[in-house]
Amino acid sequence: MTAAILFIGVVLFLGQVFSSLFEKTRLPDVLPLMLLGMIMGPISGLIKPEMFGQAGQIFTTLALIVVLFQSGIEFKVLSLRGAMGSGFLLTTMAFGLITLVIAWLTRLILGIPQIYALIIGSIVADNSTAVITPLLDKLKIAKKTKTILFLEANVTGVYSIVLALALLGVAVQGGRLSAQEVGLEILRSFGLGLAFSIIAGLFWMRILNRVRGLENAVSLTFAFVLLVYSVSEYIGGDGAIATLAFGVVAGNLRLIKRLWLKHLDFTTLSFNKGEKGFFEEVEFIFKTLFFVYMGISMHIGEIHLVLLGLFFALAKLLVRAPCVNWCTGKSMFRSDCSVMLAMCPNGLVSAVLAAMIAQQLDGNGKVIPDIIYSVIFFSVILSSLMSFRIEKGGLRWIGRNFFSRHVESEPALAALPGGQEPPAADAALTQPQDNAVPQQSQDNAAPADSSSH
């Protein structure tokens, strides 16, 4: 018991150290945390996933709840305004093509059932806000490019959660895969969860100001989130989607009131700084422990699955290239297009979805975590290294070969501090408020450093 407590303390301490090192090295804390888990687990054999028993499944579910709720809070509906053009087109086309191509490759290589292959494809198609957002803060690219990438990361997260869980529902019930089956599953399970979570979200935000007067009030919101997940599952809905929707309602209540609930009196329209800080800390704890747990759970002896993860990470880049090329305007610089191509790492949402789905599937479904964990590992490495080299003027062959229809980047762009655009040459990219990075209005604020996606 003492050793377990020591282990948790050391991991959380190292998690903070790795997070701080990112500011200087640009090495996302995902990688050292996974490596730590791999060293303590499959490499040395000191810790095995079986040691966690039922606690491992409970921990995975709690991590999913925290990640989904935090993702819902940070998802700003108004931010979709900036993605209705090229951003929304890129998000949808890239997600759809990557899902289908990865599913086809998975079925071709492993020979597993089509629905399992599609689940893997839908998870691989996700992009991690947790990795992308801090990287964007350091890259010198146009504001419109940052806006599209930030919005894409948020929207693909929703796409991935909805589609993966819908496919899981069909797989668990043993139904035949068809668009009708998937659609009915979404309407059945998600409909109940959405309806319940919206009512629960409006109710909790209505009474939150009174709750704040109680002792340990912040933890009561977390307890209510757990209730939303559990009750939604009991009534036949989908607890994960209910949790996500509850967070979206709580994070966008100001807009909801202005559009549909003008006559209702809401004293509280958003969480305060202390409440947001609490959930960020909780998410940090779960994220840190989960990535180490993920490293412990990897079967690196299954070398073909590890290599398959690398292959899928590279395939994701190749499929994404034509999407970036044809879904963005010709006025966008090739260097910005190259950065957009690189910014597609998987992260915590992908990892938690893979772990939770594998717990509910037998047989071929057990390969899902190993493949996804490997994809996360290699996609984060590729995104970090590529974005760094592109910013330093390297990898120009990517722009020449994949984005020839776009304008050549001006040498002056790399010299400008903070990613500012040239006053004339980049005028086409400098749009007014609607196309600014979603940090310029209260309803459209982006998280400074998300750790969920």
Coordinates of C-alpha atoms in Angstrom, one line a residue:
M1 CA 0.0 0.0 0.0
T2 CA 2.8 2.4 0.9
A3 CA 4.5 1.7 -2.4
A4 CA 1.3 2.4 -4.3
I5 CA 0.9 5.8 -2.6
L6 CA 4.6 6.6 -3.2
F7 CA 4.1 5.7 -6.9
I8 CA 1.1 8.0 -7.3
G9 CA 2.9 10.9 -5.6
V10 CA 6.0 10.5 -7.8
V11 CA 3.9 10.3 -10.9
L12 CA 1.9 13.4 -10.1
F13 CA 5.1 15.3 -9.3
L14 CA 6.7 14.1 -12.5
G15 CA 3.6 15.1 -14.4
Q16 CA 4.0 18.7 -13.3
V17 CA 7.7 18.6 -14.2
F18 CA 7.0 17.3 -17.6
S19 CA 4.2 19.8 -18.2
S20 CA 6.6 22.6 -17.2
L21 CA 9.4 21.3 -19.5
F22 CA 7.0 21.6 -22.4
E23 CA 7.4 25.3 -22.2
K24 CA 11.1 25.0 -23.1
T25 CA 11.3 21.8 -25.1
R26 CA 8.0 21.7 -26.9
L27 CA 7.9 18.0 -25.9
P28 CA 4.3 17.3 -24.9
D29 CA 4.0 15.7 -21.5
V30 CA 2.1 12.8 -23.1
L31 CA 5.4 11.2 -24.3
P32 CA 7.4 11.1 -21.1
L33 CA 4.4 9.9 -19.1
M34 CA 3.8 7.1 -21.5
L35 CA 7.4 6.2 -21.5
L36 CA 7.4 6.1 -17.7
G37 CA 4.5 3.7 -17.8
M38 CA 6.2 1.5 -20.4
I39 CA 9.4 1.3 -18.4
M40 CA 7.5 0.4 -15.2
G41 CA 5.2 -2.0 -17.0
P42 CA 6.0 -4.0 -20.1
I43 CA 9.8 -3.3 -20.1
S44 CA 10.7 -4.0 -16.5
G45 CA 7.7 -6.1 -15.5
L46 CA 7.4 -4.3 -12.1
I47 CA 3.8 -3.4 -12.6
K48 CA 1.1 -5.3 -14.7
P49 CA -2.3 -4.1 -15.7
E50 CA -3.9 -7.1 -14.0
M51 CA -2.7 -5.7 -10.6
F52 CA -5.3 -2.9 -10.9
G53 CA -8.2 -5.3 -11.3
Q54 CA -11.7 -3.7 -11.1
A55 CA -10.1 -0.5 -10.0
G56 CA -8.6 -0.1 -13.5
Q57 CA -12.0 -0.1 -15.1
I58 CA -13.4 2.3 -12.5
F59 CA -10.4 4.6 -13.1
T60 CA -10.9 4.5 -16.8
T61 CA -14.6 5.4 -16.5
L62 CA -13.9 8.3 -14.1
A63 CA -11.2 9.6 -16.5
L64 CA -13.7 9.5 -19.3
I65 CA -16.3 11.4 -17.3
V66 CA -13.8 14.1 -16.3
V67 CA -12.4 14.5 -19.8
L68 CA -15.9 14.7 -21.4
F69 CA -17.2 17.2 -18.9
Q70 CA -14.1 19.4 -19.3
S71 CA -14.3 19.1 -23.1
G72 CA -18.0 20.2 -22.9
I73 CA -17.2 23.3 -20.8
E74 CA -14.4 24.4 -23.1
F75 CA -16.4 23.8 -26.3
K76 CA -17.9 27.2 -27.3
V77 CA -20.8 27.0 -29.7
L78 CA -20.1 30.5 -31.0
S79 CA -16.7 29.4 -32.1
L80 CA -18.3 27.5 -34.9
R81 CA -18.9 30.8 -36.7
G82 CA -15.3 30.8 -37.7
A83 CA -15.5 27.2 -39.0
M84 CA -18.6 27.5 -41.2
G85 CA -16.4 27.9 -44.3
S86 CA -13.1 26.2 -45.0
G87 CA -12.7 25.2 -41.3
F88 CA -15.9 23.2 -41.1
L89 CA -15.3 21.7 -44.5
L90 CA -11.8 20.6 -43.6
T91 CA -12.9 19.2 -40.3
T92 CA -15.7 17.1 -41.7
M93 CA -13.9 15.9 -44.8
A94 CA -10.7 15.0 -43.0
F95 CA -12.5 13.2 -40.2
G96 CA -14.7 11.2 -42.6
L97 CA -11.9 10.2 -45.0
I98 CA -9.5 9.3 -42.2
T99 CA -12.2 7.1 -40.5
L100 CA -12.9 5.2 -43.7
V101 CA -9.3 4.8 -44.8
I102 CA -8.1 3.6 -41.4
A103 CA -11.1 1.3 -41.1
W104 CA -10.3 -0.2 -44.5
L105 CA -6.6 -0.7 -43.7
T106 CA -7.4 -2.2 -40.3
R107 CA -9.8 -4.7 -41.9
L108 CA -7.4 -5.5 -44.7
I109 CA -4.4 -6.0 -42.4
L110 CA -5.9 -7.6 -39.3
G111 CA -9.0 -9.2 -40.8
I112 CA -11.2 -8.1 -37.8
P113 CA -15.0 -7.4 -38.2
Q114 CA -15.9 -4.2 -40.0
I115 CA -17.6 -2.6 -37.0
Y116 CA -14.4 -3.0 -34.9
A117 CA -12.3 -1.5 -37.8
L118 CA -14.7 1.5 -38.0
I119 CA -14.4 2.0 -34.2
I120 CA -10.6 2.2 -34.6
G121 CA -10.9 4.5 -37.6
S122 CA -13.3 6.9 -35.7
I123 CA -10.8 7.1 -32.8
V124 CA -7.7 7.6 -35.0
A125 CA -9.5 10.5 -36.8
D126 CA -9.7 12.5 -33.6
N127 CA -7.3 15.4 -33.0
S128 CA -6.1 16.3 -29.5
T129 CA -6.9 19.8 -28.2
A130 CA -4.5 19.1 -25.3
V131 CA -1.5 18.8 -27.6
I132 CA -2.6 21.2 -30.4
T133 CA -3.5 24.3 -28.2
P134 CA -0.2 24.8 -26.5
L135 CA 1.7 24.1 -29.7
L136 CA -0.4 26.8 -31.5
D137 CA 0.5 29.3 -28.8
K138 CA 4.2 29.0 -29.9
L139 CA 3.9 28.7 -33.7
K140 CA 4.3 31.8 -35.9
I141 CA 1.4 31.2 -38.3
A142 CA -1.6 33.3 -39.5
K143 CA -4.5 33.9 -37.1
K144 CA -6.9 32.2 -39.4
T145 CA -4.8 29.1 -39.5
K146 CA -4.8 28.9 -35.7
T147 CA -8.5 29.5 -35.6
I148 CA -9.2 26.6 -38.1
L149 CA -6.9 24.2 -36.2
F150 CA -8.4 25.0 -32.8
L151 CA -11.9 24.6 -34.0
E152 CA -11.0 21.4 -35.9
A153 CA -9.6 19.9 -32.7
N154 CA -12.8 20.6 -30.8
V155 CA -15.2 19.5 -33.4
T156 CA -13.4 16.3 -34.3
G157 CA -13.4 15.4 -30.6
V158 CA -17.2 15.5 -30.7
Y159 CA -17.4 13.6 -33.9
S160 CA -15.1 10.9 -32.6
I161 CA -17.0 10.5 -29.3
V162 CA -20.4 10.3 -30.9
L163 CA -19.5 8.0 -33.7
A164 CA -17.3 5.6 -31.6
L165 CA -19.9 5.2 -28.9
A166 CA -22.6 4.7 -31.5
L167 CA -20.6 2.0 -33.2
L168 CA -19.9 0.5 -29.7
G169 CA -23.6 0.3 -29.0
V170 CA -24.2 -1.6 -32.2
A171 CA -21.2 -3.9 -31.6
V172 CA -22.3 -4.8 -28.0
Q173 CA -25.8 -5.6 -29.2
G174 CA -24.5 -7.8 -32.0
G175 CA -26.4 -5.9 -34.6
R176 CA -25.5 -5.9 -38.3
L177 CA -23.6 -2.8 -39.4
S178 CA -25.6 -0.4 -41.5
A179 CA -26.1 3.3 -41.6
Q180 CA -29.7 2.8 -40.4
E181 CA -28.5 0.7 -37.4
V182 CA -25.9 3.4 -36.4
G183 CA -28.5 6.2 -36.9
L184 CA -31.1 4.4 -34.8
E185 CA -28.5 3.7 -32.0
I186 CA -27.6 7.4 -31.9
L187 CA -31.3 8.4 -31.7
R188 CA -32.1 5.8 -29.1
S189 CA -29.3 6.0 -26.6
F190 CA -28.1 9.6 -27.3
G191 CA -31.6 11.0 -27.4
L192 CA -32.3 10.1 -23.8
G193 CA -28.9 11.1 -22.6
L194 CA -29.1 14.5 -24.4
A195 CA -32.6 15.3 -23.1
F196 CA -31.7 14.4 -19.5
S197 CA -28.4 16.2 -19.6
I198 CA -29.9 19.4 -21.0
I199 CA -32.5 19.5 -18.2
A200 CA -29.9 18.6 -15.6
G201 CA -27.5 21.3 -16.9
L202 CA -30.2 24.0 -16.8
F203 CA -31.3 22.9 -13.3
W204 CA -27.8 22.9 -11.9
M205 CA -26.8 26.3 -13.3
R206 CA -30.1 27.7 -12.0
I207 CA -29.3 26.6 -8.4
L208 CA -25.5 26.9 -8.5
N209 CA -25.4 30.3 -6.9
R210 CA -27.2 28.8 -3.8
V211 CA -25.0 25.8 -3.8
R212 CA -21.9 28.0 -3.6
G213 CA -23.0 29.0 -0.1
L214 CA -22.6 25.5 1.1
E215 CA -19.4 23.9 2.4
N216 CA -17.2 22.2 -0.2
A217 CA -19.5 23.6 -2.9
V218 CA -17.0 23.0 -5.7
S219 CA -16.9 19.3 -5.2
L220 CA -20.7 19.2 -5.3
T221 CA -20.6 20.1 -9.0
F222 CA -18.3 17.2 -9.6
A223 CA -20.6 14.9 -7.6
F224 CA -23.6 16.1 -9.8
V225 CA -21.6 15.3 -13.0
L226 CA -21.2 11.7 -11.7
L227 CA -25.0 11.6 -11.1
V228 CA -25.7 12.8 -14.6
Y229 CA -23.5 10.0 -16.0
S230 CA -25.0 7.3 -13.8
V231 CA -28.7 8.3 -14.1
S232 CA -28.4 8.6 -17.9
E233 CA -27.0 5.0 -18.0
Y234 CA -29.8 3.7 -15.7
I235 CA -32.6 5.2 -17.9
G236 CA -31.2 3.7 -21.0
G237 CA -29.3 6.7 -22.4
D238 CA -25.6 7.1 -23.1
G239 CA -23.8 8.4 -20.0
A240 CA -20.8 9.6 -21.9
I241 CA -22.8 11.8 -24.3
A242 CA -24.9 13.0 -21.4
T243 CA -21.8 14.1 -19.6
L244 CA -20.5 15.9 -22.7
A245 CA -23.8 17.6 -23.3
F246 CA -24.1 18.6 -19.6
G247 CA -20.7 20.3 -20.0
V248 CA -21.7 22.1 -23.2
V249 CA -24.8 23.4 -21.6
A250 CA -22.9 24.7 -18.5
G251 CA -20.2 26.2 -20.7
N252 CA -22.6 28.0 -23.1
L253 CA -25.4 29.1 -20.8
R254 CA -24.9 32.7 -21.7
L255 CA -25.6 32.0 -25.3
I256 CA -28.5 29.6 -24.5
K257 CA -30.2 32.2 -22.4
R258 CA -29.8 34.9 -25.0
L259 CA -31.2 32.8 -27.8
W260 CA -33.9 30.6 -26.2
L261 CA -34.4 31.4 -22.5
K262 CA -34.6 35.2 -22.3
H263 CA -37.4 35.1 -19.8
L264 CA -35.8 32.8 -17.3
D265 CA -33.8 34.2 -14.5
F266 CA -30.3 32.7 -14.2
T267 CA -28.2 34.2 -11.5
T268 CA -25.3 32.2 -12.7
L269 CA -24.3 32.1 -16.3
S270 CA -20.9 30.4 -16.1
F271 CA -18.6 28.7 -13.7
N272 CA -16.3 31.1 -11.7
K273 CA -12.5 31.0 -11.8
G274 CA -12.3 28.8 -8.7
E275 CA -14.7 26.2 -10.1
K276 CA -12.9 26.1 -13.5
G277 CA -9.6 25.8 -11.7
F278 CA -10.9 22.9 -9.6
F279 CA -11.9 20.9 -12.7
E280 CA -8.6 21.7 -14.5
E281 CA -6.7 20.3 -11.5
V282 CA -8.9 17.2 -11.4
E283 CA -8.4 16.7 -15.1
F284 CA -4.6 17.1 -14.7
I285 CA -4.5 14.4 -12.1
F286 CA -6.5 12.0 -14.2
K287 CA -4.6 12.8 -17.3
T288 CA -1.3 12.3 -15.7
L289 CA -2.2 9.0 -14.0
F290 CA -4.0 7.7 -17.1
F291 CA -1.1 8.2 -19.5
V292 CA 1.1 6.3 -17.2
Y293 CA -1.5 3.6 -16.8
M294 CA -1.7 3.6 -20.6
G295 CA 2.0 3.0 -20.9
I296 CA 1.8 0.2 -18.3
S297 CA -1.1 -1.4 -20.3
M298 CA 0.8 -1.4 -23.7
H299 CA 1.8 -4.8 -25.0
I300 CA 5.1 -3.7 -26.7
G301 CA 5.8 -7.4 -27.2
E302 CA 3.1 -7.3 -29.9
I303 CA 5.5 -5.5 -32.2
H304 CA 3.1 -5.8 -35.2
L305 CA 0.5 -3.7 -33.3
V306 CA 3.1 -1.1 -32.3
L307 CA 4.3 -0.8 -35.9
L308 CA 0.7 -0.7 -37.1
G309 CA 0.2 2.3 -34.9
L310 CA 3.1 4.0 -36.6
F311 CA 1.7 3.1 -40.0
F312 CA -1.7 4.5 -39.1
A313 CA -0.2 7.8 -37.8
L314 CA 1.6 8.2 -41.2
A315 CA -1.5 7.2 -43.1
K316 CA -3.5 9.8 -41.2
L317 CA -1.0 12.4 -42.4
L318 CA -1.2 11.3 -46.0
V319 CA -5.0 11.2 -46.1
R320 CA -5.1 14.6 -44.4
A321 CA -2.8 16.3 -47.0
P322 CA -5.4 16.5 -49.9
C323 CA -8.0 17.6 -47.4
V324 CA -5.9 20.5 -46.3
N325 CA -4.9 21.3 -49.9
W326 CA -8.5 21.5 -51.3
C327 CA -10.4 22.8 -48.3
T328 CA -8.4 25.9 -47.8
G329 CA -8.1 29.0 -50.0
K330 CA -5.2 29.5 -52.4
S331 CA -4.2 32.6 -50.5
M332 CA -3.0 30.6 -47.5
F333 CA 0.8 30.2 -47.4
R334 CA 2.3 26.8 -48.0
S335 CA 4.1 26.9 -44.7
D336 CA 0.7 27.4 -42.9
C337 CA -0.7 24.5 -44.9
S338 CA 2.2 22.3 -43.8
V339 CA 1.6 23.2 -40.2
M340 CA -2.1 22.4 -40.6
L341 CA -1.1 19.0 -42.0
A342 CA 1.2 18.3 -39.0
M343 CA -1.3 19.3 -36.4
C344 CA -3.3 16.1 -36.1
P345 CA -2.0 14.3 -32.9
N346 CA -4.2 12.0 -30.9
G347 CA -4.5 12.4 -27.2
L348 CA -6.4 11.7 -24.0
V349 CA -9.9 11.4 -25.5
S350 CA -8.6 8.8 -27.9
A351 CA -6.9 6.9 -25.1
V352 CA -9.8 6.9 -22.8
L353 CA -12.3 5.9 -25.5
A354 CA -10.0 3.0 -26.6
A355 CA -9.7 1.7 -23.0
M356 CA -13.4 2.0 -22.2
I357 CA -14.5 0.4 -25.5
A358 CA -12.1 -2.5 -25.1
Q359 CA -13.5 -3.3 -21.7
Q360 CA -16.9 -3.9 -23.3
L361 CA -15.8 -5.9 -26.3
D362 CA -14.4 -9.4 -26.4
G363 CA -12.0 -11.1 -28.8
N364 CA -10.9 -8.8 -31.6
G365 CA -11.9 -5.7 -29.6
K366 CA -9.0 -6.3 -27.3
V367 CA -6.5 -5.1 -29.9
I368 CA -8.1 -1.6 -30.0
P369 CA -6.1 -0.1 -27.0
D370 CA -2.7 -1.4 -28.2
I371 CA -3.3 0.1 -31.7
I372 CA -4.6 3.4 -30.4
Y373 CA -1.9 3.9 -27.7
S374 CA 0.7 3.3 -30.4
V375 CA -1.0 5.8 -32.7
I376 CA -1.1 8.4 -29.9
F377 CA 2.6 7.9 -29.2
F378 CA 3.8 8.3 -32.7
S379 CA 1.3 11.0 -33.8
V380 CA 2.4 13.2 -31.0
I381 CA 6.1 12.7 -31.9
L382 CA 5.4 13.4 -35.6
S383 CA 3.3 16.5 -34.9
S384 CA 5.8 18.0 -32.5
L385 CA 8.8 17.4 -34.7
M386 CA 7.2 18.4 -38.0
S387 CA 5.7 21.7 -36.6
F388 CA 9.1 22.6 -35.1
R389 CA 11.0 21.9 -38.3
I390 CA 8.4 23.7 -40.5
E391 CA 8.6 26.8 -38.3
K392 CA 12.4 26.8 -38.6
G393 CA 12.1 26.7 -42.4
G394 CA 12.6 23.0 -42.9
L395 CA 10.5 20.4 -44.7
R396 CA 9.8 22.8 -47.6
W397 CA 9.3 19.7 -49.8
I398 CA 5.9 19.2 -48.1
G399 CA 4.7 22.5 -49.3
R400 CA 6.1 22.0 -52.8
N401 CA 4.6 18.5 -53.3
F402 CA 1.3 18.7 -51.4
F403 CA 0.3 22.4 -51.6
S404 CA 1.5 23.6 -54.9
R405 CA -1.8 25.4 -55.6
H406 CA -1.1 27.7 -52.6
V407 CA 1.1 30.8 -52.6
E408 CA 4.8 30.5 -51.6
S409 CA 5.5 31.7 -48.1
E410 CA 7.3 35.0 -47.9
P411 CA 10.6 35.0 -46.1
A412 CA 9.5 37.9 -43.9
L413 CA 6.8 35.8 -42.3
A414 CA 9.2 33.7 -40.3
A415 CA 10.9 36.8 -39.0
L416 CA 7.8 38.4 -37.6
P417 CA 7.4 38.0 -33.8
G418 CA 4.4 36.2 -32.4
G419 CA 3.1 34.9 -35.7
Q420 CA 1.9 38.4 -36.9
E421 CA 0.9 38.6 -40.5
P422 CA 2.4 41.0 -43.0
P423 CA 0.2 44.1 -43.4
A424 CA -0.5 43.6 -47.1
A425 CA 0.5 40.2 -48.4
D426 CA -1.5 38.3 -45.8
A427 CA -4.5 40.7 -45.8
A428 CA -6.7 38.0 -47.2
L429 CA -6.1 35.9 -44.1
T430 CA -6.7 38.7 -41.6
Q431 CA -10.4 38.6 -41.0
P432 CA -12.3 40.7 -38.5
Q433 CA -13.5 39.3 -35.1
D434 CA -15.4 36.3 -36.5
N435 CA -12.2 34.7 -37.8
A436 CA -10.0 35.5 -34.8
V437 CA -8.7 32.9 -32.5
P438 CA -11.6 32.2 -30.1
Q439 CA -10.1 34.1 -27.3
Q440 CA -11.5 37.5 -28.0
S441 CA -15.0 37.3 -26.6
Q442 CA -16.5 35.9 -23.5
D443 CA -18.8 33.5 -25.3
N444 CA -16.1 32.4 -27.7
A445 CA -13.1 32.0 -25.4
A446 CA -10.7 29.2 -26.0
P447 CA -8.9 27.5 -23.2
A448 CA -5.3 28.8 -22.7
D449 CA -4.0 25.3 -22.0
S450 CA -6.4 22.5 -22.3
S451 CA -5.4 19.1 -21.3
S452 CA -8.4 17.0 -22.4
H453 CA -8.1 16.4 -26.1

